[in-house]
mmCIF file of N, CA and C in Angstrom:
data_model
loop_
_atom_site.group_PDB
_atom_site.id
_atom_site.type_symbol
_atom_site.label_atom_id
_atom_site.label_comp_id
_atom_site.label_asym_id
_atom_site.label_seq_id
_atom_site.Cartn_x
_atom_site.Cartn_y
_atom_site.Cartn_z
ATOM 1 N N GLN S 1 11.914 -15.101 8.653
ATOM 2 C CA GLN S 1 10.729 -14.378 9.065
ATOM 3 C C GLN S 1 10.553 -12.966 8.238
ATOM 4 N N VAL S 2 9.589 -12.658 7.650
ATOM 5 C CA VAL S 2 9.394 -11.935 6.546
ATOM 6 C C VAL S 2 9.318 -10.503 7.328
ATOM 7 N N GLN S 3 10.424 -9.478 6.801
ATOM 8 C CA GLN S 3 10.314 -8.098 7.132
ATOM 9 C C GLN S 3 9.843 -7.236 6.082
ATOM 10 N N LEU S 4 8.810 -6.260 6.511
ATOM 11 C CA LEU S 4 8.461 -5.079 5.407
ATOM 12 C C LEU S 4 8.968 -4.022 6.155
ATOM 13 N N VAL S 5 9.341 -2.686 5.516
ATOM 14 C CA VAL S 5 9.816 -1.536 6.079
ATOM 15 C C VAL S 5 9.069 -0.590 5.368
ATOM 16 N N GLU S 6 8.438 0.465 5.798
ATOM 17 C CA GLU S 6 7.960 1.397 5.168
ATOM 18 C C GLU S 6 8.696 2.640 4.892
ATOM 19 N N SER S 7 8.733 3.363 3.928
ATOM 20 C CA SER S 7 9.237 4.949 4.170
ATOM 21 C C SER S 7 8.661 5.764 3.170
ATOM 22 N N GLY S 8 8.819 7.072 3.293
ATOM 23 C CA GLY S 8 8.285 8.120 2.107
ATOM 24 C C GLY S 8 6.975 8.805 2.841
ATOM 25 N N GLY S 9 6.488 8.709 4.127
ATOM 26 C CA GLY S 9 5.545 9.272 4.659
ATOM 27 C C GLY S 9 5.987 10.884 5.023
ATOM 28 N N GLY S 10 4.904 11.475 5.251
ATOM 29 C CA GLY S 10 5.643 12.878 5.588
ATOM 30 C C GLY S 10 4.204 14.114 5.621
ATOM 31 N N LEU S 11 4.504 15.078 5.886
ATOM 32 C CA LEU S 11 3.689 15.960 5.771
ATOM 33 C C LEU S 11 3.616 16.899 4.386
ATOM 34 N N VAL S 12 2.490 17.156 3.845
ATOM 35 C CA VAL S 12 2.307 17.702 2.390
ATOM 36 C C VAL S 12 1.214 18.534 2.518
ATOM 37 N N GLN S 13 0.961 19.385 1.699
ATOM 38 C CA GLN S 13 -0.058 20.068 1.046
ATOM 39 C C GLN S 13 -1.085 19.763 0.262
ATOM 40 N N VAL S 14 -2.489 20.111 0.505
ATOM 41 C CA VAL S 14 -3.122 19.455 -0.475
ATOM 42 C C VAL S 14 -3.070 19.718 -1.635
ATOM 43 N N GLY S 15 -3.030 18.377 -2.822
ATOM 44 C CA GLY S 15 -2.859 18.394 -3.905
ATOM 45 C C GLY S 15 -1.561 18.085 -4.329
ATOM 46 N N GLY S 16 -0.394 18.182 -3.151
ATOM 47 C CA GLY S 16 0.916 17.536 -3.237
ATOM 48 C C GLY S 16 0.932 16.184 -3.450
ATOM 49 N N SER S 17 2.170 15.749 -3.500
ATOM 50 C CA SER S 17 2.199 14.393 -3.831
ATOM 51 C C SER S 17 3.128 13.612 -2.958
ATOM 52 N N LEU S 18 3.222 12.471 -2.804
ATOM 53 C CA LEU S 18 4.402 11.790 -1.960
ATOM 54 C C LEU S 18 4.323 10.383 -2.282
ATOM 55 N N ARG S 19 5.702 9.457 -2.199
ATOM 56 C CA ARG S 19 5.840 8.224 -2.949
ATOM 57 C C ARG S 19 6.248 7.525 -1.774
ATOM 58 N N LEU S 20 5.329 6.305 -1.402
ATOM 59 C CA LEU S 20 5.636 5.654 -0.391
ATOM 60 C C LEU S 20 6.689 4.377 -1.176
ATOM 61 N N SER S 21 7.433 3.900 -0.251
ATOM 62 C CA SER S 21 8.434 2.639 -0.515
ATOM 63 C C SER S 21 7.976 1.660 0.521
ATOM 64 N N CYS S 22 8.089 0.363 -0.111
ATOM 65 C CA CYS S 22 8.038 -0.709 0.915
ATOM 66 C C CYS S 22 9.201 -1.833 0.618
ATOM 67 N N ALA S 23 9.993 -1.792 1.567
ATOM 68 C CA ALA S 23 11.206 -2.763 1.234
ATOM 69 C C ALA S 23 11.161 -4.039 1.917
ATOM 70 N N ALA S 24 11.512 -5.021 1.275
ATOM 71 C CA ALA S 24 10.785 -6.522 1.929
ATOM 72 C C ALA S 24 12.418 -7.357 1.796
ATOM 73 N N SER S 25 12.219 -8.116 2.880
ATOM 74 C CA SER S 25 13.426 -8.912 3.308
ATOM 75 C C SER S 25 13.149 -10.244 2.458
ATOM 76 N N GLY S 26 14.397 -11.061 1.974
ATOM 77 C CA GLY S 26 14.328 -12.436 1.559
ATOM 78 C C GLY S 26 13.061 -12.763 0.582
ATOM 79 N N PHE S 27 11.989 -13.791 0.559
ATOM 80 C CA PHE S 27 11.247 -13.919 -0.410
ATOM 81 C C PHE S 27 9.985 -13.301 -0.201
ATOM 82 N N ALA S 28 10.011 -12.197 0.540
ATOM 83 C CA ALA S 28 8.689 -11.457 1.025
ATOM 84 C C ALA S 28 7.757 -11.354 -0.178
ATOM 85 N N LEU S 29 8.438 -10.779 -1.245
ATOM 86 C CA LEU S 29 7.745 -10.368 -2.467
ATOM 87 C C LEU S 29 7.743 -11.160 -3.874
ATOM 88 N N ALA S 30 8.380 -12.559 -3.384
ATOM 89 C CA ALA S 30 8.499 -13.383 -4.678
ATOM 90 C C ALA S 30 7.238 -13.988 -5.317
ATOM 91 N N TYR S 31 5.980 -14.215 -4.612
ATOM 92 C CA TYR S 31 4.946 -14.669 -4.760
ATOM 93 C C TYR S 31 3.684 -13.939 -4.388
ATOM 94 N N GLY S 32 2.616 -14.254 -4.590
ATOM 95 C CA GLY S 32 1.648 -13.458 -3.981
ATOM 96 C C GLY S 32 1.244 -12.056 -4.581
ATOM 97 N N SER S 33 1.002 -11.272 -3.591
ATOM 98 C CA SER S 33 0.459 -10.112 -3.974
ATOM 99 C C SER S 33 1.447 -9.123 -2.803
ATOM 100 N N THR S 34 1.387 -7.761 -2.904
ATOM 101 C CA THR S 34 1.682 -6.833 -1.968
ATOM 102 C C THR S 34 0.501 -5.634 -2.005
ATOM 103 N N ALA S 35 0.186 -5.241 -0.789
ATOM 104 C CA ALA S 35 -1.004 -4.291 -0.622
ATOM 105 C C ALA S 35 -0.469 -3.133 -0.041
ATOM 106 N N TRP S 36 -1.016 -1.979 -0.096
ATOM 107 C CA TRP S 36 -1.092 -0.841 0.893
ATOM 108 C C TRP S 36 -2.596 -0.592 1.771
ATOM 109 N N PHE S 37 -2.189 -0.587 2.641
ATOM 110 C CA PHE S 37 -3.481 -0.349 3.749
ATOM 111 C C PHE S 37 -3.175 0.963 4.148
ATOM 112 N N ARG S 38 -4.266 1.693 4.733
ATOM 113 C CA ARG S 38 -4.228 2.725 5.523
ATOM 114 C C ARG S 38 -5.113 2.906 6.855
ATOM 115 N N GLN S 39 -4.910 3.459 7.975
ATOM 116 C CA GLN S 39 -5.613 3.802 9.083
ATOM 117 C C GLN S 39 -5.416 4.877 9.526
ATOM 118 N N ALA S 40 -6.696 5.768 9.633
ATOM 119 C CA ALA S 40 -6.834 7.351 10.116
ATOM 120 C C ALA S 40 -7.331 7.034 11.650
ATOM 121 N N PRO S 41 -7.101 7.892 12.304
ATOM 122 C CA PRO S 41 -7.718 7.931 13.910
ATOM 123 C C PRO S 41 -9.119 7.710 13.824
ATOM 124 N N GLY S 42 -9.338 6.686 14.666
ATOM 125 C CA GLY S 42 -10.704 6.022 14.654
ATOM 126 C C GLY S 42 -11.727 5.289 13.787
ATOM 127 N N LYS S 43 -10.723 5.145 12.792
ATOM 128 C CA LYS S 43 -11.370 4.456 11.754
ATOM 129 C C LYS S 43 -10.609 2.995 11.601
ATOM 130 N N GLU S 44 -11.436 2.366 10.883
ATOM 131 C CA GLU S 44 -10.787 0.765 10.391
ATOM 132 C C GLU S 44 -9.815 0.918 9.345
ATOM 133 N N ARG S 45 -8.846 -0.007 9.406
ATOM 134 C CA ARG S 45 -7.903 -0.133 8.392
ATOM 135 C C ARG S 45 -8.656 -0.555 6.882
ATOM 136 N N GLU S 46 -7.852 0.459 6.126
ATOM 137 C CA GLU S 46 -8.662 0.121 4.909
ATOM 138 C C GLU S 46 -7.598 -0.351 3.640
ATOM 139 N N GLY S 47 -8.316 -1.135 2.793
ATOM 140 C CA GLY S 47 -7.244 -1.401 1.585
ATOM 141 C C GLY S 47 -7.148 -0.506 0.681
ATOM 142 N N VAL S 48 -5.972 0.157 0.275
ATOM 143 C CA VAL S 48 -5.951 1.182 -0.827
ATOM 144 C C VAL S 48 -5.522 0.663 -1.960
ATOM 145 N N SER S 49 -4.645 -0.070 -2.214
ATOM 146 C CA SER S 49 -4.200 -0.840 -3.696
ATOM 147 C C SER S 49 -3.252 -2.125 -3.423
ATOM 148 N N CYS S 50 -3.544 -2.509 -4.375
ATOM 149 C CA CYS S 50 -2.643 -4.061 -4.353
ATOM 150 C C CYS S 50 -2.127 -4.226 -5.665
ATOM 151 N N ILE S 51 -0.922 -5.261 -5.791
ATOM 152 C CA ILE S 51 -0.396 -5.553 -6.660
ATOM 153 C C ILE S 51 0.342 -6.776 -7.100
ATOM 154 N N ALA S 52 -0.035 -7.650 -7.943
ATOM 155 C CA ALA S 52 0.108 -9.269 -7.788
ATOM 156 C C ALA S 52 1.623 -9.071 -8.495
ATOM 157 N N THR S 53 2.381 -10.026 -7.552
ATOM 158 C CA THR S 53 3.829 -9.703 -7.953
ATOM 159 C C THR S 53 4.035 -10.825 -9.442
ATOM 160 N N SER S 54 3.244 -11.633 -9.866
ATOM 161 C CA SER S 54 3.588 -12.653 -10.789
ATOM 162 C C SER S 54 3.064 -11.866 -12.083
ATOM 163 N N ASP S 55 2.112 -10.959 -12.161
ATOM 164 C CA ASP S 55 1.871 -10.442 -13.282
ATOM 165 C C ASP S 55 1.665 -8.913 -13.457
ATOM 166 N N GLY S 56 1.677 -8.328 -12.320
ATOM 167 C CA GLY S 56 1.526 -6.924 -12.179
ATOM 168 C C GLY S 56 -0.018 -6.550 -12.159
ATOM 169 N N THR S 57 -0.920 -7.431 -11.852
ATOM 170 C CA THR S 57 -2.442 -7.074 -11.688
ATOM 171 C C THR S 57 -2.601 -6.054 -10.586
ATOM 172 N N THR S 58 -3.477 -4.894 -10.807
ATOM 173 C CA THR S 58 -3.680 -3.810 -9.599
ATOM 174 C C THR S 58 -4.836 -4.004 -9.524
ATOM 175 N N TRP S 59 -5.017 -3.342 -8.173
ATOM 176 C CA TRP S 59 -6.588 -2.956 -7.736
ATOM 177 C C TRP S 59 -6.202 -1.446 -6.985
ATOM 178 N N TYR S 60 -7.462 -0.899 -6.975
ATOM 179 C CA TYR S 60 -7.208 0.370 -6.040
ATOM 180 C C TYR S 60 -9.013 0.399 -5.718
ATOM 181 N N THR S 61 -8.592 1.082 -4.309
ATOM 182 C CA THR S 61 -10.026 1.530 -3.821
ATOM 183 C C THR S 61 -10.481 2.757 -4.392
ATOM 184 N N ASP S 62 -11.842 2.994 -4.690
ATOM 185 C CA ASP S 62 -12.556 3.762 -5.617
ATOM 186 C C ASP S 62 -11.840 5.314 -5.015
ATOM 187 N N SER S 63 -11.749 5.384 -4.013
ATOM 188 C CA SER S 63 -11.297 6.980 -3.664
ATOM 189 C C SER S 63 -10.073 7.295 -4.147
ATOM 190 N N VAL S 64 -9.334 6.285 -4.528
ATOM 191 C CA VAL S 64 -7.802 6.744 -4.967
ATOM 192 C C VAL S 64 -7.787 6.718 -6.541
ATOM 193 N N LYS S 65 -8.500 6.153 -7.103
ATOM 194 C CA LYS S 65 -8.183 5.649 -8.537
ATOM 195 C C LYS S 65 -7.987 7.050 -9.074
ATOM 196 N N GLY S 66 -7.299 7.016 -10.012
ATOM 197 C CA GLY S 66 -6.661 8.331 -10.828
ATOM 198 C C GLY S 66 -5.761 8.722 -10.281
ATOM 199 N N ARG S 67 -5.407 8.697 -8.843
ATOM 200 C CA ARG S 67 -4.442 9.572 -8.254
ATOM 201 C C ARG S 67 -3.249 8.615 -7.675
ATOM 202 N N PHE S 68 -3.576 7.552 -7.302
ATOM 203 C CA PHE S 68 -2.534 6.583 -6.535
ATOM 204 C C PHE S 68 -2.115 5.653 -7.811
ATOM 205 N N THR S 69 -0.726 5.073 -7.984
ATOM 206 C CA THR S 69 -0.424 4.227 -8.667
ATOM 207 C C THR S 69 0.642 3.682 -7.856
ATOM 208 N N ILE S 70 0.266 2.212 -7.985
ATOM 209 C CA ILE S 70 1.217 1.208 -7.138
ATOM 210 C C ILE S 70 2.031 0.624 -8.286
ATOM 211 N N SER S 71 3.114 0.231 -7.946
ATOM 212 C CA SER S 71 4.231 -0.465 -8.694
ATOM 213 C C SER S 71 5.302 -1.243 -8.173
ATOM 214 N N ARG S 72 5.760 -2.070 -8.873
ATOM 215 C CA ARG S 72 6.788 -2.939 -8.007
ATOM 216 C C ARG S 72 8.229 -3.098 -8.792
ATOM 217 N N ASP S 73 8.921 -3.544 -7.961
ATOM 218 C CA ASP S 73 10.485 -4.008 -8.422
ATOM 219 C C ASP S 73 10.673 -5.174 -7.828
ATOM 220 N N ASN S 74 10.261 -6.191 -8.766
ATOM 221 C CA ASN S 74 10.548 -7.486 -8.217
ATOM 222 C C ASN S 74 11.877 -7.976 -7.854
ATOM 223 N N ALA S 75 13.073 -7.454 -8.738
ATOM 224 C CA ALA S 75 14.405 -7.841 -8.665
ATOM 225 C C ALA S 75 14.864 -7.205 -7.098
ATOM 226 N N ASN S 76 14.466 -5.871 -6.614
ATOM 227 C CA ASN S 76 14.800 -5.288 -5.528
ATOM 228 C C ASN S 76 14.075 -5.560 -4.625
ATOM 229 N N HIS S 77 12.796 -6.597 -4.622
ATOM 230 C CA HIS S 77 11.762 -6.562 -3.374
ATOM 231 C C HIS S 77 11.265 -5.449 -3.157
ATOM 232 N N MET S 78 11.021 -4.614 -3.863
ATOM 233 C CA MET S 78 10.350 -3.124 -3.496
ATOM 234 C C MET S 78 8.800 -2.809 -4.096
ATOM 235 N N VAL S 79 8.129 -2.175 -3.579
ATOM 236 C CA VAL S 79 6.712 -1.700 -3.758
ATOM 237 C C VAL S 79 6.537 -0.403 -3.439
ATOM 238 N N TYR S 80 5.936 0.478 -4.437
ATOM 239 C CA TYR S 80 5.770 1.640 -4.403
ATOM 240 C C TYR S 80 4.615 2.230 -4.667
ATOM 241 N N LEU S 81 4.048 3.130 -4.018
ATOM 242 C CA LEU S 81 2.719 3.799 -4.024
ATOM 243 C C LEU S 81 2.889 5.105 -4.121
ATOM 244 N N GLN S 82 2.656 5.715 -5.382
ATOM 245 C CA GLN S 82 2.898 6.769 -5.792
ATOM 246 C C GLN S 82 1.462 7.697 -5.357
ATOM 247 N N MET S 83 1.507 8.779 -4.704
ATOM 248 C CA MET S 83 0.347 9.243 -4.539
ATOM 249 C C MET S 83 0.276 10.749 -4.697
ATOM 250 N N ASP S 84 -0.651 11.268 -5.713
ATOM 251 C CA ASP S 84 -0.603 12.817 -6.458
ATOM 252 C C ASP S 84 -1.920 13.090 -5.962
ATOM 253 N N GLY S 85 -2.228 14.441 -6.180
ATOM 254 C CA GLY S 85 -3.533 15.010 -6.003
ATOM 255 C C GLY S 85 -3.969 14.699 -4.329
ATOM 256 N N LEU S 86 -3.168 14.629 -3.337
ATOM 257 C CA LEU S 86 -3.457 14.451 -2.247
ATOM 258 C C LEU S 86 -4.563 15.209 -1.521
ATOM 259 N N LYS S 87 -5.308 14.571 -0.756
ATOM 260 C CA LYS S 87 -6.426 15.380 -0.235
ATOM 261 C C LYS S 87 -6.274 15.336 1.501
ATOM 262 N N PRO S 88 -7.222 15.956 2.368
ATOM 263 C CA PRO S 88 -7.029 15.801 3.855
ATOM 264 C C PRO S 88 -7.599 14.448 4.023
ATOM 265 N N GLU S 89 -8.669 14.167 3.489
ATOM 266 C CA GLU S 89 -9.140 12.523 3.835
ATOM 267 C C GLU S 89 -7.752 11.352 3.432
ATOM 268 N N ASP S 90 -6.856 11.793 2.922
ATOM 269 C CA ASP S 90 -5.683 10.585 2.559
ATOM 270 C C ASP S 90 -4.824 10.648 3.787
ATOM 271 N N THR S 91 -5.076 11.598 4.709
ATOM 272 C CA THR S 91 -4.399 11.572 6.033
ATOM 273 C C THR S 91 -4.557 10.174 6.916
ATOM 274 N N ALA S 92 -3.460 9.362 7.207
ATOM 275 C CA ALA S 92 -3.490 8.338 7.792
ATOM 276 C C ALA S 92 -2.200 7.438 7.717
ATOM 277 N N VAL S 93 -2.009 6.822 8.662
ATOM 278 C CA VAL S 93 -0.958 5.809 8.727
ATOM 279 C C VAL S 93 -0.926 4.606 7.491
ATOM 280 N N TYR S 94 -0.057 4.682 6.771
ATOM 281 C CA TYR S 94 -0.260 3.688 5.862
ATOM 282 C C TYR S 94 1.083 2.697 5.989
ATOM 283 N N TYR S 95 0.506 1.338 5.731
ATOM 284 C CA TYR S 95 0.790 0.200 6.098
ATOM 285 C C TYR S 95 1.341 -0.671 4.666
ATOM 286 N N CYS S 96 2.444 -1.107 4.531
ATOM 287 C CA CYS S 96 2.573 -2.191 3.374
ATOM 288 C C CYS S 96 2.228 -3.558 4.110
ATOM 289 N N ALA S 97 1.679 -4.448 3.370
ATOM 290 C CA ALA S 97 1.252 -5.993 3.476
ATOM 291 C C ALA S 97 1.501 -6.611 2.226
ATOM 292 N N SER S 98 2.089 -7.986 2.737
ATOM 293 C CA SER S 98 1.970 -8.965 1.853
ATOM 294 C C SER S 98 1.607 -10.351 2.070
ATOM 295 N N ASP S 99 1.624 -11.091 1.460
ATOM 296 C CA ASP S 99 0.971 -12.469 1.608
ATOM 297 C C ASP S 99 1.313 -13.348 0.042
ATOM 298 N N ASN S 100 2.193 -14.318 0.534
ATOM 299 C CA ASN S 100 2.598 -15.184 -0.837
ATOM 300 C C ASN S 100 1.239 -16.097 -1.362
ATOM 301 N N MET S 101 0.247 -16.319 -0.686
ATOM 302 C CA MET S 101 -1.057 -16.862 -1.184
ATOM 303 C C MET S 101 -1.838 -16.068 -1.922
ATOM 304 N N TYR S 102 -2.149 -14.608 -1.666
ATOM 305 C CA TYR S 102 -3.138 -14.004 -2.016
ATOM 306 C C TYR S 102 -2.712 -13.165 -3.209
ATOM 307 N N TYR S 103 -3.926 -13.343 -4.363
ATOM 308 C CA TYR S 103 -3.745 -12.707 -5.863
ATOM 309 C C TYR S 103 -4.784 -11.608 -5.887
ATOM 310 N N CYS S 104 -4.307 -10.165 -6.395
ATOM 311 C CA CYS S 104 -5.120 -9.271 -6.424
ATOM 312 C C CYS S 104 -6.204 -9.401 -7.530
ATOM 313 N N SER S 105 -6.879 -9.794 -7.371
ATOM 314 C CA SER S 105 -8.202 -10.165 -8.000
ATOM 315 C C SER S 105 -9.273 -9.458 -8.353
ATOM 316 N N GLY S 106 -9.193 -8.085 -7.732
ATOM 317 C CA GLY S 106 -10.141 -7.040 -7.819
ATOM 318 C C GLY S 106 -11.285 -6.869 -7.046
ATOM 319 N N ALA S 107 -10.871 -7.790 -5.994
ATOM 320 C CA ALA S 107 -11.948 -7.678 -4.754
ATOM 321 C C ALA S 107 -11.583 -6.717 -3.695
ATOM 322 N N GLU S 108 -12.099 -6.389 -2.828
ATOM 323 C CA GLU S 108 -11.926 -5.401 -1.603
ATOM 324 C C GLU S 108 -10.976 -5.973 -0.658
ATOM 325 N N LEU S 109 -9.866 -5.236 -0.343
ATOM 326 C CA LEU S 109 -8.887 -6.122 0.367
ATOM 327 C C LEU S 109 -9.337 -6.183 1.515
ATOM 328 N N ASP S 110 -8.913 -7.549 2.316
ATOM 329 C CA ASP S 110 -9.313 -7.615 3.861
ATOM 330 C C ASP S 110 -7.903 -7.934 4.125
ATOM 331 N N PRO S 111 -7.657 -7.129 5.384
ATOM 332 C CA PRO S 111 -6.147 -7.440 6.325
ATOM 333 C C PRO S 111 -6.133 -8.715 6.784
ATOM 334 N N HIS S 112 -7.013 -9.322 6.900
ATOM 335 C CA HIS S 112 -6.957 -10.949 7.569
ATOM 336 C C HIS S 112 -6.503 -11.576 6.359
ATOM 337 N N ASP S 113 -6.412 -11.340 5.080
ATOM 338 C CA ASP S 113 -5.580 -11.744 4.039
ATOM 339 C C ASP S 113 -4.131 -11.802 3.757
ATOM 340 N N PHE S 114 -3.644 -10.953 4.494
ATOM 341 C CA PHE S 114 -2.402 -10.630 4.579
ATOM 342 C C PHE S 114 -1.548 -10.904 5.873
ATOM 343 N N GLY S 115 -0.357 -11.706 5.656
ATOM 344 C CA GLY S 115 0.232 -12.564 6.880
ATOM 345 C C GLY S 115 1.658 -11.408 7.110
ATOM 346 N N SER S 116 1.877 -10.776 6.440
ATOM 347 C CA SER S 116 3.031 -10.083 6.755
ATOM 348 C C SER S 116 2.728 -8.550 6.594
ATOM 349 N N TRP S 117 3.250 -7.668 7.613
ATOM 350 C CA TRP S 117 2.931 -6.159 7.692
ATOM 351 C C TRP S 117 4.238 -5.399 8.178
ATOM 352 N N GLY S 118 4.330 -4.333 7.654
ATOM 353 C CA GLY S 118 5.077 -3.444 8.168
ATOM 354 C C GLY S 118 4.544 -2.336 9.225
ATOM 355 N N GLN S 119 5.459 -1.441 9.923
ATOM 356 C CA GLN S 119 5.224 -0.627 10.983
ATOM 357 C C GLN S 119 4.322 0.237 10.672
ATOM 358 N N GLY S 120 4.359 0.831 9.338
ATOM 359 C CA GLY S 120 3.715 1.819 8.972
ATOM 360 C C GLY S 120 4.497 3.143 8.700
ATOM 361 N N THR S 121 4.106 3.968 7.954
ATOM 362 C CA THR S 121 4.557 5.598 7.683
ATOM 363 C C THR S 121 3.241 6.287 7.639
ATOM 364 N N GLN S 122 3.472 7.623 8.586
ATOM 365 C CA GLN S 122 2.782 8.543 8.446
ATOM 366 C C GLN S 122 2.270 9.497 7.304
ATOM 367 N N VAL S 123 1.176 9.777 6.801
ATOM 368 C CA VAL S 123 1.027 10.441 5.907
ATOM 369 C C VAL S 123 -0.059 11.773 6.707
ATOM 370 N N VAL S 124 0.209 12.951 6.113
ATOM 371 C CA VAL S 124 -0.672 14.077 6.848
ATOM 372 C C VAL S 124 -0.778 15.189 5.865
ATOM 373 N N VAL S 125 -1.923 15.150 5.152
ATOM 374 C CA VAL S 125 -2.271 16.273 4.451
ATOM 375 C C VAL S 125 -2.931 17.201 4.781
ATOM 376 N N SER S 126 -2.367 18.614 4.883
ATOM 377 C CA SER S 126 -2.603 19.836 5.610
ATOM 378 C C SER S 126 -3.570 20.787 4.514
ATOM 379 N N THR S 127 -4.468 21.556 5.020
ATOM 380 C CA THR S 127 -5.198 22.177 4.088
ATOM 381 C C THR S 127 -4.147 23.644 4.380
#
């Protein structure tokens, strides 16, 4: 059973930074891709960023380009999301998701394409 555990969320002021971590068990990140999604209260789950395990290809939703950076450590089965220049609209629960069959090709992320999910970590950006 693949397990993903997120950490690093918290309360931060506008303009601040947070680094989210996603720790995976077993072969969770050996193939395919790992993504970050977020869900704000009353809104649908939104794809934020994705990174392909094989070649590091990345994808970002437009609202975070230039502010967020996704990275991976394949040897330690870790994926990170560095979030800088945080805005109130970034407030949400952030989820790590992975799938051994999915490749980040630049298309909008669909939650249905990812078979494994973490429990989420809360990010609150205060004014």
